[in-house]
PDB file of C-alpha atoms in Angstrom:
ATOM      1  CA  MET A   1      79.479  95.921  88.557  1.00  0.00           C
ATOM      2  CA  SER A   2      79.154  94.717  92.153  1.00  0.00           C
ATOM      3  CA  GLU A   3      80.909  91.632  93.477  1.00  0.00           C
ATOM      4  CA  GLN A   4      80.004  89.567  96.525  1.00  0.00           C
ATOM      5  CA  TYR A   5      81.623  87.190  98.971  1.00  0.00           C
ATOM      6  CA  GLU A   6      79.884  85.143 101.642  1.00  0.00           C
ATOM      7  CA  VAL A   7      81.907  84.690 104.820  1.00  0.00           C
ATOM      8  CA  ARG A   8      82.778  81.036 105.520  1.00  0.00           C
ATOM      9  CA  PRO A   9      83.324  79.392 108.921  1.00  0.00           C
ATOM     10  CA  ASP A  10      87.128  79.559 108.602  1.00  0.00           C
ATOM     11  CA  ASP A  11      86.909  83.323 107.870  1.00  0.00           C
ATOM     12  CA  GLU A  12      85.022  84.148 111.065  1.00  0.00           C
ATOM     13  CA  PHE A  13      86.406  86.932 113.294  1.00  0.00           C
ATOM     14  CA  LYS A  14      88.949  88.120 110.726  1.00  0.00           C
ATOM     15  CA  ARG A  15      89.194  91.857 110.152  1.00  0.00           C
ATOM     16  CA  ILE A  16      87.348  92.694 106.966  1.00  0.00           C
ATOM     17  CA  ASP A  17      90.315  94.529 105.415  1.00  0.00           C
ATOM     18  CA  LYS A  18      92.549  91.495 105.985  1.00  0.00           C
ATOM     19  CA  LEU A  19      89.971  89.056 104.618  1.00  0.00           C
ATOM     20  CA  LEU A  20      89.426  91.104 101.475  1.00  0.00           C
ATOM     21  CA  THR A  21      93.161  91.087 100.662  1.00  0.00           C
ATOM     22  CA  GLU A  22      92.793  87.291 100.478  1.00  0.00           C
ATOM     23  CA  VAL A  23      89.648  87.493  98.363  1.00  0.00           C
ATOM     24  CA  ILE A  24      90.608  90.352  96.011  1.00  0.00           C
ATOM     25  CA  THR A  25      94.031  89.174  94.881  1.00  0.00           C
ATOM     26  CA  ASP A  26      94.928  92.220  92.766  1.00  0.00           C
ATOM     27  CA  ALA A  27      94.351  94.839  95.497  1.00  0.00           C
ATOM     28  CA  SER A  28      96.601  95.854  98.367  1.00  0.00           C
ATOM     29  CA  ARG A  29      95.417  96.172 101.970  1.00  0.00           C
ATOM     30  CA  SER A  30      95.868  99.957 101.859  1.00  0.00           C
ATOM     31  CA  GLN A  31      93.670 100.138  98.727  1.00  0.00           C
ATOM     32  CA  ILE A  32      90.980  98.086 100.436  1.00  0.00           C
ATOM     33  CA  GLN A  33      91.159 100.267 103.545  1.00  0.00           C
ATOM     34  CA  GLY A  34      90.621 103.264 101.273  1.00  0.00           C
ATOM     35  CA  TRP A  35      87.549 101.640  99.749  1.00  0.00           C
ATOM     36  CA  LEU A  36      86.166 100.921 103.223  1.00  0.00           C
ATOM     37  CA  LYS A  37      86.787 104.533 104.233  1.00  0.00           C
ATOM     38  CA  ASP A  38      84.947 105.716 101.104  1.00  0.00           C
ATOM     39  CA  LYS A  39      82.039 103.365 101.959  1.00  0.00           C
ATOM     40  CA  LEU A  40      82.476 101.312  98.784  1.00  0.00           C
ATOM     41  CA  VAL A  41      82.306  98.071 100.779  1.00  0.00           C
ATOM     42  CA  GLU A  42      79.175  96.909 102.629  1.00  0.00           C
ATOM     43  CA  VAL A  43      78.242  93.991 104.861  1.00  0.00           C
ATOM     44  CA  ASP A  44      74.591  92.974 104.484  1.00  0.00           C
ATOM     45  CA  GLY A  45      73.862  96.373 102.970  1.00  0.00           C
ATOM     46  CA  GLU A  46      75.629  98.466 105.621  1.00  0.00           C
ATOM     47  CA  ALA A  47      78.981 100.250 105.283  1.00  0.00           C
ATOM     48  CA  VAL A  48      81.551  99.079 107.845  1.00  0.00           C
ATOM     49  CA  LYS A  49      85.003 100.160 109.032  1.00  0.00           C
ATOM     50  CA  SER A  50      88.333  98.432 108.364  1.00  0.00           C
ATOM     51  CA  ASN A  51      88.433  96.863 111.825  1.00  0.00           C
ATOM     52  CA  TYR A  52      85.019  95.190 111.478  1.00  0.00           C
ATOM     53  CA  LYS A  53      85.339  91.484 112.360  1.00  0.00           C
ATOM     54  CA  VAL A  54      83.337  89.349 109.995  1.00  0.00           C
ATOM     55  CA  GLN A  55      80.789  86.751 111.065  1.00  0.00           C
ATOM     56  CA  GLN A  56      79.863  83.485 109.378  1.00  0.00           C
ATOM     57  CA  GLY A  57      77.096  84.139 106.866  1.00  0.00           C
ATOM     58  CA  ASP A  58      77.942  87.826 106.360  1.00  0.00           C
ATOM     59  CA  THR A  59      77.553  88.877 102.735  1.00  0.00           C
ATOM     60  CA  ILE A  60      80.270  91.336 101.728  1.00  0.00           C
ATOM     61  CA  THR A  61      79.516  93.462  98.676  1.00  0.00           C
ATOM     62  CA  TRP A  62      81.894  95.823  96.926  1.00  0.00           C
ATOM     63  CA  SER A  63      81.665  97.913  93.784  1.00  0.00           C
ATOM     64  CA  ILE A  64      84.931  99.622  92.889  1.00  0.00           C
ATOM     65  CA  PRO A  65      84.892 102.223  90.104  1.00  0.00           C
ATOM     66  CA  GLU A  66      87.310 101.685  87.230  1.00  0.00           C
ATOM     67  CA  PRO A  67      90.419 103.849  87.611  1.00  0.00           C
ATOM     68  CA  GLU A  68      90.842 106.737  85.210  1.00  0.00           C
ATOM     69  CA  PRO A  69      93.299 105.703  82.484  1.00  0.00           C
ATOM     70  CA  LEU A  70      96.633 107.486  82.578  1.00  0.00           C
ATOM     71  CA  GLU A  71      97.194 108.887  79.102  1.00  0.00           C
ATOM     72  CA  ALA A  72     100.894 108.660  78.359  1.00  0.00           C
ATOM     73  CA  ALA A  73     102.590 111.752  76.954  1.00  0.00           C
ATOM     74  CA  PRO A  74     105.611 111.719  74.619  1.00  0.00           C
ATOM     75  CA  GLU A  75     108.924 112.439  76.370  1.00  0.00           C
ATOM     76  CA  ASN A  76     112.362 112.939  74.815  1.00  0.00           C
ATOM     77  CA  ILE A  77     114.163 110.126  76.648  1.00  0.00           C
ATOM     78  CA  ASP A  78     117.097 108.228  75.150  1.00  0.00           C
ATOM     79  CA  ILE A  79     116.369 104.547  74.534  1.00  0.00           C
ATOM     80  CA  ASP A  80     118.313 101.790  72.796  1.00  0.00           C
ATOM     81  CA  ILE A  81     116.257 100.780  69.746  1.00  0.00           C
ATOM     82  CA  VAL A  82     117.719  97.520  68.417  1.00  0.00           C
ATOM     83  CA  TYR A  83     115.318  97.150  65.476  1.00  0.00           C
ATOM     84  CA  GLU A  84     112.375  99.048  64.021  1.00  0.00           C
ATOM     85  CA  ASP A  85     110.095  98.752  61.009  1.00  0.00           C
ATOM     86  CA  GLU A  86     106.492  99.717  60.237  1.00  0.00           C
ATOM     87  CA  ASP A  87     105.095  96.992  62.521  1.00  0.00           C
ATOM     88  CA  VAL A  88     107.398  96.418  65.494  1.00  0.00           C
ATOM     89  CA  VAL A  89     110.077  98.017  67.650  1.00  0.00           C
ATOM     90  CA  VAL A  90     112.608  95.945  69.588  1.00  0.00           C
ATOM     91  CA  VAL A  91     114.124  97.814  72.527  1.00  0.00           C
ATOM     92  CA  ASN A  92     117.010  97.007  74.861  1.00  0.00           C
ATOM     93  CA  LYS A  93     115.592  98.469  78.083  1.00  0.00           C
ATOM     94  CA  THR A  94     117.913  99.758  80.770  1.00  0.00           C
ATOM     95  CA  ALA A  95     117.549  98.630  84.374  1.00  0.00           C
ATOM     96  CA  GLY A  96     115.621 101.194  86.406  1.00  0.00           C
ATOM     97  CA  MET A  97     113.150 102.145  83.651  1.00  0.00           C
ATOM     98  CA  VAL A  98     109.463 101.327  84.130  1.00  0.00           C
ATOM     99  CA  VAL A  99     107.786  99.944  80.990  1.00  0.00           C
ATOM    100  CA  HIS A 100     104.492 101.871  81.108  1.00  0.00           C
ATOM    101  CA  PRO A 101     102.818 104.579  83.238  1.00  0.00           C
ATOM    102  CA  SER A 102     101.043 103.487  86.398  1.00  0.00           C
ATOM    103  CA  ALA A 103     100.246 104.862  89.837  1.00  0.00           C
ATOM    104  CA  GLY A 104     103.479 106.386  91.102  1.00  0.00           C
ATOM    105  CA  HIS A 105     105.108 106.302  87.659  1.00  0.00           C
ATOM    106  CA  SER A 106     103.215 108.777  85.492  1.00  0.00           C
ATOM    107  CA  GLY A 107     106.258 109.700  83.402  1.00  0.00           C
ATOM    108  CA  GLY A 108     109.778 108.707  82.470  1.00  0.00           C
ATOM    109  CA  THR A 109     108.652 105.299  81.237  1.00  0.00           C
ATOM    110  CA  LEU A 110     109.535 103.338  78.123  1.00  0.00           C
ATOM    111  CA  VAL A 111     106.095 104.114  76.680  1.00  0.00           C
ATOM    112  CA  ASN A 112     106.681 107.868  77.135  1.00  0.00           C
ATOM    113  CA  ALA A 113     109.978 107.514  75.278  1.00  0.00           C
ATOM    114  CA  LEU A 114     108.505 105.390  72.473  1.00  0.00           C
ATOM    115  CA  LEU A 115     105.653 107.844  71.894  1.00  0.00           C
ATOM    116  CA  TYR A 116     108.311 110.518  71.253  1.00  0.00           C
ATOM    117  CA  HIS A 117     110.509 108.370  68.993  1.00  0.00           C
ATOM    118  CA  CYS A 118     107.799 106.529  67.017  1.00  0.00           C
ATOM    119  CA  LYS A 119     104.989 107.814  64.821  1.00  0.00           C
ATOM    120  CA  GLY A 120     102.441 105.467  66.317  1.00  0.00           C
ATOM    121  CA  LEU A 121     101.877 102.471  68.581  1.00  0.00           C
ATOM    122  CA  SER A 122      99.169  99.816  68.843  1.00  0.00           C
ATOM    123  CA  GLY A 123      96.061 100.992  70.700  1.00  0.00           C
ATOM    124  CA  ILE A 124      94.903  97.591  71.955  1.00  0.00           C
ATOM    125  CA  ASN A 125      96.151  98.091  75.510  1.00  0.00           C
ATOM    126  CA  GLY A 126      94.666 101.572  75.836  1.00  0.00           C
ATOM    127  CA  VAL A 127      96.167 104.997  76.320  1.00  0.00           C
ATOM    128  CA  GLU A 128      98.324 104.058  79.304  1.00  0.00           C
ATOM    129  CA  ARG A 129      99.978 100.999  77.687  1.00  0.00           C
ATOM    130  CA  PRO A 130     100.066 101.622  73.921  1.00  0.00           C
ATOM    131  CA  GLY A 131     101.992  98.976  72.019  1.00  0.00           C
ATOM    132  CA  ILE A 132     102.934  96.948  75.093  1.00  0.00           C
ATOM    133  CA  VAL A 133     102.613  93.224  74.377  1.00  0.00           C
ATOM    134  CA  HIS A 134     104.814  91.914  77.226  1.00  0.00           C
ATOM    135  CA  ARG A 135     106.783  93.544  80.027  1.00  0.00           C
ATOM    136  CA  ILE A 136     109.978  93.142  81.976  1.00  0.00           C
ATOM    137  CA  ASP A 137     110.433  94.405  85.527  1.00  0.00           C
ATOM    138  CA  LYS A 138     111.655  97.905  86.253  1.00  0.00           C
ATOM    139  CA  ASP A 139     115.048  96.710  87.527  1.00  0.00           C
ATOM    140  CA  THR A 140     115.489  94.018  84.865  1.00  0.00           C
ATOM    141  CA  SER A 141     117.380  95.032  81.730  1.00  0.00           C
ATOM    142  CA  GLY A 142     117.097  93.679  78.222  1.00  0.00           C
ATOM    143  CA  LEU A 143     114.965  93.027  75.176  1.00  0.00           C
ATOM    144  CA  LEU A 144     111.257  93.414  74.597  1.00  0.00           C
ATOM    145  CA  VAL A 145     109.166  93.870  71.470  1.00  0.00           C
ATOM    146  CA  VAL A 146     106.539  96.597  71.079  1.00  0.00           C
ATOM    147  CA  ALA A 147     103.720  96.634  68.496  1.00  0.00           C
ATOM    148  CA  LYS A 148     103.237  99.683  66.270  1.00  0.00           C
ATOM    149  CA  ASN A 149      99.772  98.689  65.047  1.00  0.00           C
ATOM    150  CA  ASP A 150      96.878  96.508  66.183  1.00  0.00           C
ATOM    151  CA  LYS A 151      97.487  93.740  63.624  1.00  0.00           C
ATOM    152  CA  ALA A 152     101.066  93.328  64.839  1.00  0.00           C
ATOM    153  CA  HIS A 153      99.884  93.412  68.459  1.00  0.00           C
ATOM    154  CA  GLN A 154      97.351  90.635  67.874  1.00  0.00           C
ATOM    155  CA  SER A 155      99.941  88.457  66.134  1.00  0.00           C
ATOM    156  CA  LEU A 156     102.541  88.898  68.880  1.00  0.00           C
ATOM    157  CA  ALA A 157      99.963  88.312  71.620  1.00  0.00           C
ATOM    158  CA  GLU A 158      98.916  85.054  69.926  1.00  0.00           C
ATOM    159  CA  GLN A 159     102.546  83.946  69.689  1.00  0.00           C
ATOM    160  CA  LEU A 160     103.020  84.621  73.404  1.00  0.00           C
ATOM    161  CA  SER A 161      99.840  82.701  74.184  1.00  0.00           C
ATOM    162  CA  ASN A 162     100.995  79.790  71.997  1.00  0.00           C
ATOM    163  CA  LYS A 163     104.423  79.839  73.747  1.00  0.00           C
ATOM    164  CA  SER A 164     106.219  80.252  70.419  1.00  0.00           C
ATOM    165  CA  VAL A 165     108.083  83.446  71.384  1.00  0.00           C
ATOM    166  CA  GLU A 166     111.631  82.646  72.498  1.00  0.00           C
ATOM    167  CA  ARG A 167     112.698  84.554  75.628  1.00  0.00           C
ATOM    168  CA  LYS A 168     116.046  83.774  77.218  1.00  0.00           C
ATOM    169  CA  TYR A 169     117.469  85.545  80.267  1.00  0.00           C
ATOM    170  CA  GLU A 170     120.827  85.485  82.006  1.00  0.00           C
ATOM    171  CA  ALA A 171     120.836  85.612  85.795  1.00  0.00           C
ATOM    172  CA  ILE A 172     123.362  85.435  88.612  1.00  0.00           C
ATOM    173  CA  VAL A 173     121.925  83.455  91.501  1.00  0.00           C
ATOM    174  CA  HIS A 174     123.061  82.683  95.040  1.00  0.00           C
ATOM    175  CA  GLY A 175     124.599  79.299  95.748  1.00  0.00           C
ATOM    176  CA  LEU A 176     125.975  76.511  93.574  1.00  0.00           C
ATOM    177  CA  ILE A 177     123.448  74.664  91.425  1.00  0.00           C
ATOM    178  CA  SER A 178     124.618  71.066  91.325  1.00  0.00           C
ATOM    179  CA  HIS A 179     122.960  69.986  88.050  1.00  0.00           C
ATOM    180  CA  GLU A 180     123.492  71.372  84.557  1.00  0.00           C
ATOM    181  CA  TYR A 181     119.853  71.653  83.462  1.00  0.00           C
ATOM    182  CA  GLY A 182     116.494  71.932  85.178  1.00  0.00           C
ATOM    183  CA  THR A 183     112.812  72.818  84.790  1.00  0.00           C
ATOM    184  CA  ILE A 184     110.757  74.584  87.443  1.00  0.00           C
ATOM    185  CA  ASP A 185     107.050  73.886  86.941  1.00  0.00           C
ATOM    186  CA  ALA A 186     105.314  75.609  89.848  1.00  0.00           C
ATOM    187  CA  PRO A 187     102.213  77.870  89.817  1.00  0.00           C
ATOM    188  CA  ILE A 188     102.636  81.519  90.763  1.00  0.00           C
ATOM    189  CA  GLY A 189     100.161  83.855  92.453  1.00  0.00           C
ATOM    190  CA  ARG A 190      99.982  86.633  95.006  1.00  0.00           C
ATOM    191  CA  ASP A 191     101.854  85.808  98.218  1.00  0.00           C
ATOM    192  CA  PRO A 192      99.135  85.429 100.900  1.00  0.00           C
ATOM    193  CA  LYS A 193     101.567  86.667 103.567  1.00  0.00           C
ATOM    194  CA  ASP A 194     102.692  89.754 101.620  1.00  0.00           C
ATOM    195  CA  ARG A 195     100.415  91.189  98.930  1.00  0.00           C
ATOM    196  CA  GLN A 196     103.300  93.168  97.390  1.00  0.00           C
ATOM    197  CA  ARG A 197     105.102  89.940  96.441  1.00  0.00           C
ATOM    198  CA  MET A 198     104.425  86.928  94.272  1.00  0.00           C
ATOM    199  CA  ALA A 199     105.033  83.343  95.378  1.00  0.00           C
ATOM    200  CA  VAL A 200     104.589  79.717  94.400  1.00  0.00           C
ATOM    201  CA  VAL A 201     101.051  78.991  95.582  1.00  0.00           C
ATOM    202  CA  GLU A 202      98.738  76.033  95.118  1.00  0.00           C
ATOM    203  CA  ASN A 203      96.003  77.961  93.318  1.00  0.00           C
ATOM    204  CA  GLY A 204      98.345  80.153  91.257  1.00  0.00           C
ATOM    205  CA  ARG A 205      98.630  80.397  87.472  1.00  0.00           C
ATOM    206  CA  GLU A 206     100.731  77.918  85.498  1.00  0.00           C
ATOM    207  CA  ALA A 207     104.385  78.972  85.391  1.00  0.00           C
ATOM    208  CA  VAL A 208     107.255  77.069  83.756  1.00  0.00           C
ATOM    209  CA  THR A 209     110.909  78.127  83.688  1.00  0.00           C
ATOM    210  CA  HIS A 210     113.729  76.094  82.127  1.00  0.00           C
ATOM    211  CA  PHE A 211     117.297  76.821  83.216  1.00  0.00           C
ATOM    212  CA  ARG A 212     120.810  75.884  82.116  1.00  0.00           C
ATOM    213  CA  VAL A 213     123.964  76.447  84.154  1.00  0.00           C
ATOM    214  CA  LEU A 214     126.534  78.574  82.297  1.00  0.00           C
ATOM    215  CA  ASP A 215     129.236  78.923  84.964  1.00  0.00           C
ATOM    216  CA  HIS A 216     129.975  78.322  88.641  1.00  0.00           C
ATOM    217  CA  TYR A 217     131.738  80.653  91.069  1.00  0.00           C
ATOM    218  CA  ASP A 218     132.577  80.256  94.767  1.00  0.00           C
ATOM    219  CA  ASP A 219     129.086  81.017  96.026  1.00  0.00           C
ATOM    220  CA  PHE A 220     127.128  82.094  92.916  1.00  0.00           C
ATOM    221  CA  THR A 221     125.953  80.455  89.684  1.00  0.00           C
ATOM    222  CA  LEU A 222     125.430  82.049  86.273  1.00  0.00           C
ATOM    223  CA  VAL A 223     122.336  80.594  84.605  1.00  0.00           C
ATOM    224  CA  GLU A 224     120.373  80.975  81.412  1.00  0.00           C
ATOM    225  CA  CYS A 225     116.609  80.901  81.992  1.00  0.00           C
ATOM    226  CA  THR A 226     114.090  80.245  79.229  1.00  0.00           C
ATOM    227  CA  LEU A 227     110.492  81.296  79.838  1.00  0.00           C
ATOM    228  CA  GLU A 228     107.694  79.007  78.737  1.00  0.00           C
ATOM    229  CA  THR A 229     105.133  81.274  80.454  1.00  0.00           C
ATOM    230  CA  GLY A 230     105.362  84.916  81.482  1.00  0.00           C
ATOM    231  CA  ARG A 231     104.067  85.433  85.009  1.00  0.00           C
ATOM    232  CA  THR A 232     104.879  88.481  87.129  1.00  0.00           C
ATOM    233  CA  HIS A 233     108.387  88.127  88.629  1.00  0.00           C
ATOM    234  CA  GLN A 234     108.480  84.553  87.302  1.00  0.00           C
ATOM    235  CA  ILE A 235     112.247  83.928  87.199  1.00  0.00           C
ATOM    236  CA  ARG A 236     112.786  85.759  90.488  1.00  0.00           C
ATOM    237  CA  VAL A 237     110.086  83.738  92.264  1.00  0.00           C
ATOM    238  CA  HIS A 238     111.078  80.398  90.732  1.00  0.00           C
ATOM    239  CA  MET A 239     114.779  80.748  91.561  1.00  0.00           C
ATOM    240  CA  LYS A 240     113.907  81.702  95.141  1.00  0.00           C
ATOM    241  CA  TYR A 241     111.597  78.668  95.269  1.00  0.00           C
ATOM    242  CA  ILE A 242     114.534  76.321  94.553  1.00  0.00           C
ATOM    243  CA  SER A 243     116.669  78.197  97.140  1.00  0.00           C
ATOM    244  CA  HIS A 244     118.793  80.074  94.578  1.00  0.00           C
ATOM    245  CA  PRO A 245     117.456  83.669  94.662  1.00  0.00           C
ATOM    246  CA  LEU A 246     118.871  86.258  92.291  1.00  0.00           C
ATOM    247  CA  ALA A 247     121.849  88.342  93.362  1.00  0.00           C
ATOM    248  CA  GLY A 248     120.843  91.898  94.216  1.00  0.00           C
ATOM    249  CA  ASP A 249     117.117  91.124  94.281  1.00  0.00           C
ATOM    250  CA  PRO A 250     115.621  93.514  96.863  1.00  0.00           C
ATOM    251  CA  LYS A 251     112.290  91.664  97.031  1.00  0.00           C
ATOM    252  CA  TYR A 252     113.148  87.971  96.887  1.00  0.00           C
ATOM    253  CA  GLY A 253     116.835  87.681  97.799  1.00  0.00           C
ATOM    254  CA  PRO A 254     119.272  88.566 100.589  1.00  0.00           C
ATOM    255  CA  ARG A 255     119.617  92.319 100.913  1.00  0.00           C
ATOM    256  CA  LYS A 256     122.726  94.264  99.913  1.00  0.00           C
ATOM    257  CA  THR A 257     124.646  91.359  98.447  1.00  0.00           C
ATOM    258  CA  TRP A 258     126.146  93.352  95.582  1.00  0.00           C
ATOM    259  CA  GLY A 259     126.303  96.915  94.247  1.00  0.00           C
ATOM    260  CA  LEU A 260     123.770  96.307  91.474  1.00  0.00           C
ATOM    261  CA  LYS A 261     120.981  98.671  90.446  1.00  0.00           C
ATOM    262  CA  GLY A 262     118.538  95.814  90.906  1.00  0.00           C
ATOM    263  CA  GLN A 263     118.396  92.054  90.520  1.00  0.00           C
ATOM    264  CA  ALA A 264     121.076  90.434  88.328  1.00  0.00           C
ATOM    265  CA  LEU A 265     118.639  89.549  85.551  1.00  0.00           C
ATOM    266  CA  HIS A 266     118.965  90.436  81.872  1.00  0.00           C
ATOM    267  CA  ALA A 267     116.644  89.584  78.967  1.00  0.00           C
ATOM    268  CA  LYS A 268     119.436  88.618  76.590  1.00  0.00           C
ATOM    269  CA  SER A 269     117.683  86.887  73.687  1.00  0.00           C
ATOM    270  CA  LEU A 270     114.296  87.432  72.015  1.00  0.00           C
ATOM    271  CA  GLY A 271     112.887  85.553  69.040  1.00  0.00           C
ATOM    272  CA  PHE A 272     109.496  85.799  67.320  1.00  0.00           C
ATOM    273  CA  GLU A 273     107.770  85.457  63.955  1.00  0.00           C
ATOM    274  CA  HIS A 274     107.400  88.806  62.212  1.00  0.00           C
ATOM    275  CA  PRO A 275     103.669  89.650  62.246  1.00  0.00           C
ATOM    276  CA  ARG A 276     103.590  90.759  58.600  1.00  0.00           C
ATOM    277  CA  THR A 277     106.206  88.660  56.764  1.00  0.00           C
ATOM    278  CA  GLY A 278     106.194  85.486  58.883  1.00  0.00           C
ATOM    279  CA  GLU A 279     110.001  85.610  58.995  1.00  0.00           C
ATOM    280  CA  TRP A 280     111.638  84.299  62.178  1.00  0.00           C
ATOM    281  CA  MET A 281     113.521  87.161  63.815  1.00  0.00           C
ATOM    282  CA  LYS A 282     115.995  86.824  66.667  1.00  0.00           C
ATOM    283  CA  PHE A 283     117.794  89.518  68.633  1.00  0.00           C
ATOM    284  CA  GLU A 284     120.475  89.474  71.311  1.00  0.00           C
ATOM    285  CA  ALA A 285     121.753  92.140  73.710  1.00  0.00           C
ATOM    286  CA  GLU A 286     124.722  91.837  76.034  1.00  0.00           C
ATOM    287  CA  PRO A 287     124.145  92.395  79.777  1.00  0.00           C
ATOM    288  CA  PRO A 288     124.770  95.861  81.237  1.00  0.00           C
ATOM    289  CA  GLU A 289     128.092  96.948  82.698  1.00  0.00           C
ATOM    290  CA  ASP A 290     127.330  96.288  86.378  1.00  0.00           C
ATOM    291  CA  PHE A 291     126.222  92.735  85.506  1.00  0.00           C
ATOM    292  CA  THR A 292     129.407  91.961  83.552  1.00  0.00           C
ATOM    293  CA  GLU A 293     131.569  93.618  86.232  1.00  0.00           C
ATOM    294  CA  MET A 294     130.107  91.269  88.827  1.00  0.00           C
ATOM    295  CA  ILE A 295     130.905  88.257  86.643  1.00  0.00           C
ATOM    296  CA  THR A 296     134.472  89.480  86.111  1.00  0.00           C
ATOM    297  CA  PHE A 297     134.922  89.949  89.856  1.00  0.00           C
ATOM    298  CA  LEU A 298     133.547  86.494  90.631  1.00  0.00           C
ATOM    299  CA  LYS A 299     135.785  84.873  87.992  1.00  0.00           C
ATOM    300  CA  ASN A 300     138.883  86.608  89.365  1.00  0.00           C
ATOM    301  CA  ARG A 301     138.019  85.493  92.901  1.00  0.00           C
ATOM    302  CA  ARG A 302     137.861  81.774  92.021  1.00  0.00           C
TER     303      ARG A 302
END
């Protein structure tokens, strides 16, 4: 299906590839340049190049074919299964593991491992994301629940939508937070200055993070974050927004602050209603070794 955009006065003289990164929020500039090269983008019915400077009143039309789904293959990869029954699997994911296949990550993912270890997964999210109800970032460790059938998937998705799933994270952040509790209610969307990052933006999607201070160190704070919503990079973006970015975060924090595999963020606690029995289930997983080593070091330095 084709989509259109009419160039406004404040868009005039912008390069078309730059303008379209502002209009098509889920595409990168390099992707858009590829579409222009393949003549999938037209201005008033004519294909144009990436450096075309738009004029007020131009009608830009694009029709991008759906990408071929990446069918995940089973792979014998060790994973930490905390709980499993006929409906759900709860996994303690290691930092560095991608949750599902995508461009650049066709294998070695949690989904590949689960397809090997489990007899079946929910098909609602298609062949590239079977069973995946919610995700955590590649370099974030900790708990997530996976659906083994469509009924379980629907129930868990509804619970996430109703904000009844309990998700608590531990994080080490830069600086000393002066108050014991706080709530960050700030919408998150694509960063207009860098399409590879998310940011607090006026027209973003609702995002709410509650936090509680667990400990203070000389120049870091250990916090527990509770998610009310689940936006991409939510805790990382919100903590940066209040000037306390996560330690070791390569995208949103100071570079090379600690020898961590990624940001100091761990999904420690997960609670939900079992989709078949209605029983409330809660799981906890301790942070990985590099996370706890950093805490020990910071405590000893006080």
